[in-house]
Tab-separated table of C-alpha atoms in Angstrom:
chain	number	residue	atom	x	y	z
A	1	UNK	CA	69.404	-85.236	69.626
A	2	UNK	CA	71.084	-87.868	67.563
A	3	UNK	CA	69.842	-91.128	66.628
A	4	UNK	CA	72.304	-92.703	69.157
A	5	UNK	CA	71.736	-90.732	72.151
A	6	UNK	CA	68.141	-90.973	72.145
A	7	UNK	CA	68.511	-94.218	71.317
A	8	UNK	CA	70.004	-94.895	74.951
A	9	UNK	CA	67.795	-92.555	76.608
A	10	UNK	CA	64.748	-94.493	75.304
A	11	UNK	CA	66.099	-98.021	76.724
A	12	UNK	CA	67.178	-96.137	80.081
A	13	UNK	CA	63.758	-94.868	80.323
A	14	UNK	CA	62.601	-98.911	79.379
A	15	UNK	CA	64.738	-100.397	82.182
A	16	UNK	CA	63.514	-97.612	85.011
A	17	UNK	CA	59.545	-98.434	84.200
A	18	UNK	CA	60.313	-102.271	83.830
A	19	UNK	CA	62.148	-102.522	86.622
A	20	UNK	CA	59.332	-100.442	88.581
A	21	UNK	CA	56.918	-102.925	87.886
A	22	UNK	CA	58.944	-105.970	88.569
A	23	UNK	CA	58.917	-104.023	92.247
A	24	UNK	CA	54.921	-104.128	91.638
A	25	UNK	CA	54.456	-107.388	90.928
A	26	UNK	CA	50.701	-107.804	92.490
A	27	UNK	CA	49.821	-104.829	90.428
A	28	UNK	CA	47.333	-105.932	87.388
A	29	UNK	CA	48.566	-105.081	84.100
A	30	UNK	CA	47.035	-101.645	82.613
A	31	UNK	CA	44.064	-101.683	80.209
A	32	UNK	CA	44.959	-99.175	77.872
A	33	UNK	CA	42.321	-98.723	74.501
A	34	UNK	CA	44.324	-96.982	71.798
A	35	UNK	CA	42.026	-95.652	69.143
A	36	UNK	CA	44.043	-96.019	65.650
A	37	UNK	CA	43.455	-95.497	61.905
A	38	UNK	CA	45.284	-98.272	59.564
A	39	UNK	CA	48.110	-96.638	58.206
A	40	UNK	CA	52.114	-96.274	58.227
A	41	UNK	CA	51.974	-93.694	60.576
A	42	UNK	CA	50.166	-96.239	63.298
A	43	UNK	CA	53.122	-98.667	62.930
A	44	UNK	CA	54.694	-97.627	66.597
A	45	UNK	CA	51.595	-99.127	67.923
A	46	UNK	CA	52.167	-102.571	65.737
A	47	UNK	CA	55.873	-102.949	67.065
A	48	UNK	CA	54.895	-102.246	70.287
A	49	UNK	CA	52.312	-104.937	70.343
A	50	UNK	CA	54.558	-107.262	68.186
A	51	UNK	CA	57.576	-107.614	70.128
A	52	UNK	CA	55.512	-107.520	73.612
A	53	UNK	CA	57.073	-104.204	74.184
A	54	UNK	CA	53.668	-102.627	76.167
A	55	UNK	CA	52.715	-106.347	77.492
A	56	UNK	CA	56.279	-106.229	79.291
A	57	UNK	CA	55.757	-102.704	80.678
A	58	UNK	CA	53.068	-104.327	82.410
A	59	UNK	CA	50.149	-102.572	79.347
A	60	UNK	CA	47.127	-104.426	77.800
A	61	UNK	CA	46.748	-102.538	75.000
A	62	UNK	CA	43.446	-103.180	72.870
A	63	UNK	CA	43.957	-101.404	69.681
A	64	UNK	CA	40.595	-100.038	68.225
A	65	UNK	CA	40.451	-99.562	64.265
A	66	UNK	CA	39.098	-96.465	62.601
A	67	UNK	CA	38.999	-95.296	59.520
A	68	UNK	CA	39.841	-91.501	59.874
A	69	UNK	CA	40.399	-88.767	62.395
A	70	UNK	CA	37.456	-87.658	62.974
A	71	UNK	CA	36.065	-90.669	63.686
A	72	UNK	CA	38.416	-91.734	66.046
A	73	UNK	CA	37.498	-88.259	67.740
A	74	UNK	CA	33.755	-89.303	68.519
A	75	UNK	CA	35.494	-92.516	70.455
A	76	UNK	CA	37.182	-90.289	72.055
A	77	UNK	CA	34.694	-87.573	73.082
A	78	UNK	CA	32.629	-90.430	74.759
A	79	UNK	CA	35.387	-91.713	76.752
A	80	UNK	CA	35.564	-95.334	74.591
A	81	UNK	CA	39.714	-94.671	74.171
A	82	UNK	CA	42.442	-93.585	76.331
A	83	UNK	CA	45.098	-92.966	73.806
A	84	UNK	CA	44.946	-92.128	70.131
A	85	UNK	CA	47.487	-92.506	67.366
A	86	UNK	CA	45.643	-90.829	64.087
A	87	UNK	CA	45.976	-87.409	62.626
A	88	UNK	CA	46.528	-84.383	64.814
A	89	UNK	CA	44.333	-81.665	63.829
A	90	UNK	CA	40.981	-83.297	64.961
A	91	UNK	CA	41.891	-82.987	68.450
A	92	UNK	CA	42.034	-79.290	68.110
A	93	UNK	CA	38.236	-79.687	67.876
A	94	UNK	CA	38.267	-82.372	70.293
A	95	UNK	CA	39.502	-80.023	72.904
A	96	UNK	CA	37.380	-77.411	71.241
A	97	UNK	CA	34.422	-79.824	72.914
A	98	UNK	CA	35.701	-80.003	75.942
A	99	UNK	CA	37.788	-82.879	75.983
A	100	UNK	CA	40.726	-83.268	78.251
A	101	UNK	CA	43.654	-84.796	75.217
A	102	UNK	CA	47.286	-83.762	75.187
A	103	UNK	CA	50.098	-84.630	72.206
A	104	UNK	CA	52.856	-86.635	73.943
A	105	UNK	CA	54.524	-87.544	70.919
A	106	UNK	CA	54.875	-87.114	67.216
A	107	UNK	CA	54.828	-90.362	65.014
A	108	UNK	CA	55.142	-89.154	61.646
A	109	UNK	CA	55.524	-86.233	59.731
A	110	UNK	CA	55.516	-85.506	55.449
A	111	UNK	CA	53.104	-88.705	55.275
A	112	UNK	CA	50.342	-87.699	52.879
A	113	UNK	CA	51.016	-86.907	49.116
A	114	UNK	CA	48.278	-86.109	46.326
A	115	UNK	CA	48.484	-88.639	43.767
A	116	UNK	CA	46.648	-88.662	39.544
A	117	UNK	CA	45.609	-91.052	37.012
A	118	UNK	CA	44.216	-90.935	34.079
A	119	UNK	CA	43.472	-87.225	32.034
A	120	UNK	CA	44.865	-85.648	35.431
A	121	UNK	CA	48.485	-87.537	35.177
A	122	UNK	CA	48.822	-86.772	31.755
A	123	UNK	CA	52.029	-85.015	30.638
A	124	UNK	CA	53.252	-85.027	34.121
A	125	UNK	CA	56.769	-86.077	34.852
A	126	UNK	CA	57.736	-89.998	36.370
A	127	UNK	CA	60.053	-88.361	38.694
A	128	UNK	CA	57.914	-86.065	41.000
A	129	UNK	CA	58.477	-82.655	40.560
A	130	UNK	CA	57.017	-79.611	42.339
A	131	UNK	CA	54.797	-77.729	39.862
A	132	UNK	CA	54.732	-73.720	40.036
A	133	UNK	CA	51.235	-71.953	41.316
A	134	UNK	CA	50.777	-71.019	37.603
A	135	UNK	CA	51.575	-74.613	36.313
A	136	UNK	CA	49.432	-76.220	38.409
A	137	UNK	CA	46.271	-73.908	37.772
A	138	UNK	CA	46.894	-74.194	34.089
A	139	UNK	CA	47.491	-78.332	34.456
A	140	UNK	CA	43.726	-78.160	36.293
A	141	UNK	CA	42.466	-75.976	33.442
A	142	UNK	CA	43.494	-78.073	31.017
A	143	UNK	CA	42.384	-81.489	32.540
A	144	UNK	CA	38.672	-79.542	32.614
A	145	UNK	CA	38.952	-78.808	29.458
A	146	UNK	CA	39.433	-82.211	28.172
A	147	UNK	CA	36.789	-84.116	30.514
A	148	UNK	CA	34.116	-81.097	30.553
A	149	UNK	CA	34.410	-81.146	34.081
A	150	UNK	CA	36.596	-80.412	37.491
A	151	UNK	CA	38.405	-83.439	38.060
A	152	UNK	CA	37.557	-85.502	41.571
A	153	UNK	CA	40.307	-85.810	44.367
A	154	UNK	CA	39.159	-88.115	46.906
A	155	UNK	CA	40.766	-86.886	50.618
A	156	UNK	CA	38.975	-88.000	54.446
A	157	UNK	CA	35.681	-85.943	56.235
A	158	UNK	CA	36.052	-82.273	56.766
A	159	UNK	CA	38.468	-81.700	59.579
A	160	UNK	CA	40.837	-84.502	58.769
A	161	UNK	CA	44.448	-84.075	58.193
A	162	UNK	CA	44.391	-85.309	54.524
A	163	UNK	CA	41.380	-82.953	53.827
A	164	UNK	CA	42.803	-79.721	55.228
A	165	UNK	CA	46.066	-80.199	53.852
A	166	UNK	CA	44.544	-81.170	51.036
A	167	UNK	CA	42.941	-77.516	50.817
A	168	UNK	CA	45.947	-75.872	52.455
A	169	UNK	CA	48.364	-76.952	49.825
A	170	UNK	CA	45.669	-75.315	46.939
A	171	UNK	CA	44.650	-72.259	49.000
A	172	UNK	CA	47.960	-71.170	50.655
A	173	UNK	CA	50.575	-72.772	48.890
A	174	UNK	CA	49.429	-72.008	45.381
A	175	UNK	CA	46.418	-69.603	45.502
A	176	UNK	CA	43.853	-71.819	43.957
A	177	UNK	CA	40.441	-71.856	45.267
A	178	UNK	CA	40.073	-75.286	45.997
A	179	UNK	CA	35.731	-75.254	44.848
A	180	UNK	CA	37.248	-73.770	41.602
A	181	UNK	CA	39.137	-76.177	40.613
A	182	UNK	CA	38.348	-79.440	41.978
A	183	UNK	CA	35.376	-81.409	43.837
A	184	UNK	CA	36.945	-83.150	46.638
A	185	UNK	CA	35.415	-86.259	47.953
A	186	UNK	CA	35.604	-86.767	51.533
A	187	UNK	CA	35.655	-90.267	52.219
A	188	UNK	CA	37.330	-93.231	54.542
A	189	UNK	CA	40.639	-94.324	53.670
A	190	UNK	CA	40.119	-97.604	52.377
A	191	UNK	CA	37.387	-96.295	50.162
A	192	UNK	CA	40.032	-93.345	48.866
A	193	UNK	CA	42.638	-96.084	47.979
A	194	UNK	CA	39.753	-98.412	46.266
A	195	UNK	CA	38.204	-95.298	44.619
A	196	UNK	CA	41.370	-94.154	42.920
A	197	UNK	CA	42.358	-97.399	41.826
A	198	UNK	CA	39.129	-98.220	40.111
A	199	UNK	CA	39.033	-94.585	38.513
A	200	UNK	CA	35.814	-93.038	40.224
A	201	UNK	CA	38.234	-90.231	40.969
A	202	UNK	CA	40.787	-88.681	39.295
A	203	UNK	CA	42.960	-87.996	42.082
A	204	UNK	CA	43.716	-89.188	45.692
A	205	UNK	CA	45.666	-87.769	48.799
A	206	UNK	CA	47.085	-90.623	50.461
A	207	UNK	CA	49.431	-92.227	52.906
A	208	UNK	CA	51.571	-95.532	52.995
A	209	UNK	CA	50.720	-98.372	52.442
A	210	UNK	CA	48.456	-97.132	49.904
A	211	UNK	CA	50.902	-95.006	47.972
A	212	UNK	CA	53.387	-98.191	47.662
A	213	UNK	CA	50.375	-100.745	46.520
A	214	UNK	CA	49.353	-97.712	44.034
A	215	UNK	CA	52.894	-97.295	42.428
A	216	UNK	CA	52.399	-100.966	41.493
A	217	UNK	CA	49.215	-101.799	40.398
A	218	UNK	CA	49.352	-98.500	38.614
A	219	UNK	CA	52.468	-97.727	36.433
A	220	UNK	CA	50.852	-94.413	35.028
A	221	UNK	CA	50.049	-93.054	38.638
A	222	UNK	CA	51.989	-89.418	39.044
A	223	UNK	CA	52.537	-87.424	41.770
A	224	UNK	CA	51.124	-84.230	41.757
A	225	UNK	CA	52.144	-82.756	45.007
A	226	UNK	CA	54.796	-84.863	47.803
A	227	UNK	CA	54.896	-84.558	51.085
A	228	UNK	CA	57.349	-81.862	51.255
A	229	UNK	CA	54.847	-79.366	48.481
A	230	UNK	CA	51.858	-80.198	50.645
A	231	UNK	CA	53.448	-78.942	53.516
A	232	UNK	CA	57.286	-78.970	55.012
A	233	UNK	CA	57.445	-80.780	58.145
A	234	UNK	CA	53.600	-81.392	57.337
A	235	UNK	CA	52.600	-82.598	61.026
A	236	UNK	CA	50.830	-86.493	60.702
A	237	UNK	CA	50.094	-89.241	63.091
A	238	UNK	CA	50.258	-88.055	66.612
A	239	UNK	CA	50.244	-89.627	70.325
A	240	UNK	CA	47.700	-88.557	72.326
A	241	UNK	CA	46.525	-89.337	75.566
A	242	UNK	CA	43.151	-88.619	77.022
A	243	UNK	CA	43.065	-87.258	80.475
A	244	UNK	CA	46.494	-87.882	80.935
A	245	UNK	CA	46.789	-86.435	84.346
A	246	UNK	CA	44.061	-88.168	86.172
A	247	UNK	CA	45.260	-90.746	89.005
A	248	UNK	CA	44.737	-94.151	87.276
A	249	UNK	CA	46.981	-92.805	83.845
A	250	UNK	CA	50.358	-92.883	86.319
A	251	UNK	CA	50.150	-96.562	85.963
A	252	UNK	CA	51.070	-96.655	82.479
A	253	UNK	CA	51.599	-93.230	80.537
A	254	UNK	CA	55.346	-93.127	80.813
A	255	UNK	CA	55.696	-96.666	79.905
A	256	UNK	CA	53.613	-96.419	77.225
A	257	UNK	CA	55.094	-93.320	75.725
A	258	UNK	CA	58.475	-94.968	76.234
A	259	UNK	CA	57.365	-97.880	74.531
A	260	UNK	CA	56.442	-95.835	71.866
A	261	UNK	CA	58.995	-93.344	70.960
A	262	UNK	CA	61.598	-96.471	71.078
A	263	UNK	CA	58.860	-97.964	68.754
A	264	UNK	CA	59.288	-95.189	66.045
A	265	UNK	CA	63.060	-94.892	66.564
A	266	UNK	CA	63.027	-98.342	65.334
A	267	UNK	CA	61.168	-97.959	62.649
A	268	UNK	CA	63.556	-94.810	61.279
A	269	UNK	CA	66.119	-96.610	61.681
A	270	UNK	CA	65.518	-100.272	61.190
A	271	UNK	CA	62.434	-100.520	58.577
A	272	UNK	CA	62.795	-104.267	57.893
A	273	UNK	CA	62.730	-105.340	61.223
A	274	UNK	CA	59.577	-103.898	61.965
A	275	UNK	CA	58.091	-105.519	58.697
A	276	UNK	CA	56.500	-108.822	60.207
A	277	UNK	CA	54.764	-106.815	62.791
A	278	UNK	CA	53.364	-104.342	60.092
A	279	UNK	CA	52.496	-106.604	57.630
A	280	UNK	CA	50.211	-108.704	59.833
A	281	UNK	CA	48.404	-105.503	61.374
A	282	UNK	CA	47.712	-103.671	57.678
A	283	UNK	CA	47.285	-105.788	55.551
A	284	UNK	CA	46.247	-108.969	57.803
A	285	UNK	CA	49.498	-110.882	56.485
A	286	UNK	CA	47.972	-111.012	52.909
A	287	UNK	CA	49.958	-107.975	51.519
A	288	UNK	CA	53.333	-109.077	49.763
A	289	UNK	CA	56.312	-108.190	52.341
A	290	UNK	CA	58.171	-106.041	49.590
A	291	UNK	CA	55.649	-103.979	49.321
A	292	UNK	CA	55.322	-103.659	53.026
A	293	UNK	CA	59.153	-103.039	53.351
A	294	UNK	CA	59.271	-100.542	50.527
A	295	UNK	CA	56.974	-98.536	52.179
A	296	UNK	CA	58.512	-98.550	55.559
A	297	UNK	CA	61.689	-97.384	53.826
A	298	UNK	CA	60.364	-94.708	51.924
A	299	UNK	CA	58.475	-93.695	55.654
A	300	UNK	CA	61.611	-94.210	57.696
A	301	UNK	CA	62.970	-90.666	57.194
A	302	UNK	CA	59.431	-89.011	57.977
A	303	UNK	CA	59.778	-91.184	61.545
A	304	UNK	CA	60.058	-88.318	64.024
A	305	UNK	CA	59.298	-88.665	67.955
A	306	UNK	CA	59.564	-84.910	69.630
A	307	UNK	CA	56.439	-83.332	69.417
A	308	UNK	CA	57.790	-79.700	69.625
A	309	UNK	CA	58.634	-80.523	66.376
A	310	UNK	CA	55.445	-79.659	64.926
A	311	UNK	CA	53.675	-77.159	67.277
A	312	UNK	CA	54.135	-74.342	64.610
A	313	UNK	CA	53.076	-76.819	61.369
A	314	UNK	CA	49.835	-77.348	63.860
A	315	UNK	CA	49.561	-74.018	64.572
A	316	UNK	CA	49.187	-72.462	60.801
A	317	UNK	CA	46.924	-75.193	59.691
A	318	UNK	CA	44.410	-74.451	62.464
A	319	UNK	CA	44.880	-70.870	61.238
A	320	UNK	CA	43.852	-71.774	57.911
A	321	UNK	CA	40.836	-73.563	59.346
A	322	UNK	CA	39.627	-70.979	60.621
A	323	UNK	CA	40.560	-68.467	57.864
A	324	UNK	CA	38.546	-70.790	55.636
A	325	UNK	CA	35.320	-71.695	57.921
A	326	UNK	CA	36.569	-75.073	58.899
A	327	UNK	CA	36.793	-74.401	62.595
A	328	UNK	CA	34.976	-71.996	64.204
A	329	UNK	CA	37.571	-70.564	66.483
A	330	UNK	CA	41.411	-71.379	67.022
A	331	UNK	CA	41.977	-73.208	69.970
A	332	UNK	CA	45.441	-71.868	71.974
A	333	UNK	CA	47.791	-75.092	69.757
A	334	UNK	CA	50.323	-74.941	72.952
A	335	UNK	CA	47.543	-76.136	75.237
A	336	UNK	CA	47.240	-79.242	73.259
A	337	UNK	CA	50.935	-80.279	73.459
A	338	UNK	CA	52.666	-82.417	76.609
A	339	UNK	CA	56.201	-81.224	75.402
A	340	UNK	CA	57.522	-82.253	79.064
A	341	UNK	CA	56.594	-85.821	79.038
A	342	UNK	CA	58.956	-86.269	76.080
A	343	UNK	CA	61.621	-84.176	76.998
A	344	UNK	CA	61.987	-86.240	80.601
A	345	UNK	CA	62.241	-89.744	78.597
A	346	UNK	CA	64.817	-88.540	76.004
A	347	UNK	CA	67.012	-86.416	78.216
């Protein structure tokens, strides 16, 4: 579906829910709590709430900070959220315990990258560039070499998105066995950005903002694997919505999703409006606004709404979980996927 067309399908979908609750008018507006970790991928969320976007589709929406997946899960589990916008592969195991969470809707996709400093950056290129299975064992080797020991790669807990891609892209992109050759660090994401910067690690896998503040503070950052090498179509930030079919959810679901896909078309499509309402959510207004903007421009192509889109990305990272002792047991990936709610507000 092209930009344009869904484009016009989003605001026909706008217009039918507003103008079904300007026929409601005694109904009270919709508490929704949307559990959220603070990163480029969340920004659908931020637009909504900045241009009143869920306030006029008759939503409260409370936005509840976290500071990874997994975290976010626990809220979940114990019924203190209704939606969540975070990574997707924690839900697996969310569902795994029982929980009753579909996907509605992608956000992002390609979002994380594995970034080096220092001993690990050396003699790698400015200009990203994918390095070969036996390149990259042999750039490892010699970085161990040097500082007597495995370098440090700081990614989020066990059964985040950024840690088991992290391990995907050594294991099953490039054969490495990921104990072998580094020590990963599983940590929150603030701490990754702030341990990277101040050199307790030698490398990071991150997400914008981060990557955009990084490639500024830090001239002799490289890139050691993009989005793209990690994993293409890598699936990201997801929407999910907790019990989405019981009776009290028809008040606002399709509104909010809605809301939200016309959220992220934005932000593919017009990065620097969506700046102000970024800026103030991230980085509390204190981070410059060209750094902001570059970010949302390098995002904007990753911006992608239909979450059929990544069912099979899903599908072989839970694989690999379980190939690896991550999960315990796949759970079925189509089970976890609302592909109908989508398809009715884009058609």
């Amino acid at each position: 579906m092209t930009g344009s067309v869904l484009g016009r399908a989003i605001r026909r979908g706008l217009y039918a829910v507003t103008a079904m609750i300007g026929l409601c008018g005694s109904v009270h507006a919709a508490t929704v709590r949307v559990g959220y970790i603070p990163v480029i991928g969340s920004a659908p969320l931020f637009v909504m709430q900045g241009k009143n976007w869920a306030r006029d589709a008759g939503i409260d929406m409370q936005l509840v900070r976290f500071q990874s997946g997994p975290q976010a899960i626990q809220a979940l589990v114990s019924g203190k959220i209704d939606a969540y916008v975070a990574g997707v592969l924690p839900l697996l195991q969310a569902r795994a315990h029982g929980a009753d969470v579909k996907v509605v809707a992608s956000a992002a996709t390609e979002e994380l990258e594995v970034v080096s400093r220092g001993a690990l950056a050396a003699d790698l290129p400015e200009q990203p560039v994918a390095l070969t299975p036996d390149a990259l064992r042999q750039h490892f080797a010699d970085f161990a070499t040097k500082a007597g020991h495995k370098p440090k790669i700081a990614a989020q807990p066990l059964g985040s998105v950024p840690d088991t891609l992290l391990r995907y892209w050594l294991k099953a992109r490039n054969g490495l066995e990921p104990a072998d050759v580094a020590d990963i660090v599983g940590i929150d994401i603030d701490a990754a950005q702030q341990a990277f910067l101040a050199g307790a690690v030698d490398g990071a896998i991150l997400r914008e903002p981060a990557l955009t503040i990084i490639r500024h503070r830090m001239p002799g950052m490289r890139v050691l694997a993009s989005g793209h090498d990690l994993m293409p179509g890598q699936p990201g930030s997801v929407l999910a919505i907790v019990n989405e079919d019981a009776p009290d959810r028809a008040a606002w679901k399709t509104a909010f999703l809605t809301s939200f896909v016309k959220a992220t078309h934005l932000l593919a499509t017009d990065p620097e409006q969506a700046e102000p309402y970024v800026q103030q959510a991230l980085g509390g207004g204190m981070l410059p606004r060209d750094i902001i903007i570059e970010a949302l421009k390098v995002s904007a192509s990753n911006y992608v709404s239909d979450p059929a889109s990544i069912v099979d990305a899903v599908g072989k990272l839970q694989d690999f979980e379980v190939q690896s002792g991550l999960l315990h047991k796949a759970e079925p990936v189509a089970a976890l996927f609302d592909l109908e709610s989508y398809r009715q507000i884009a058609q």
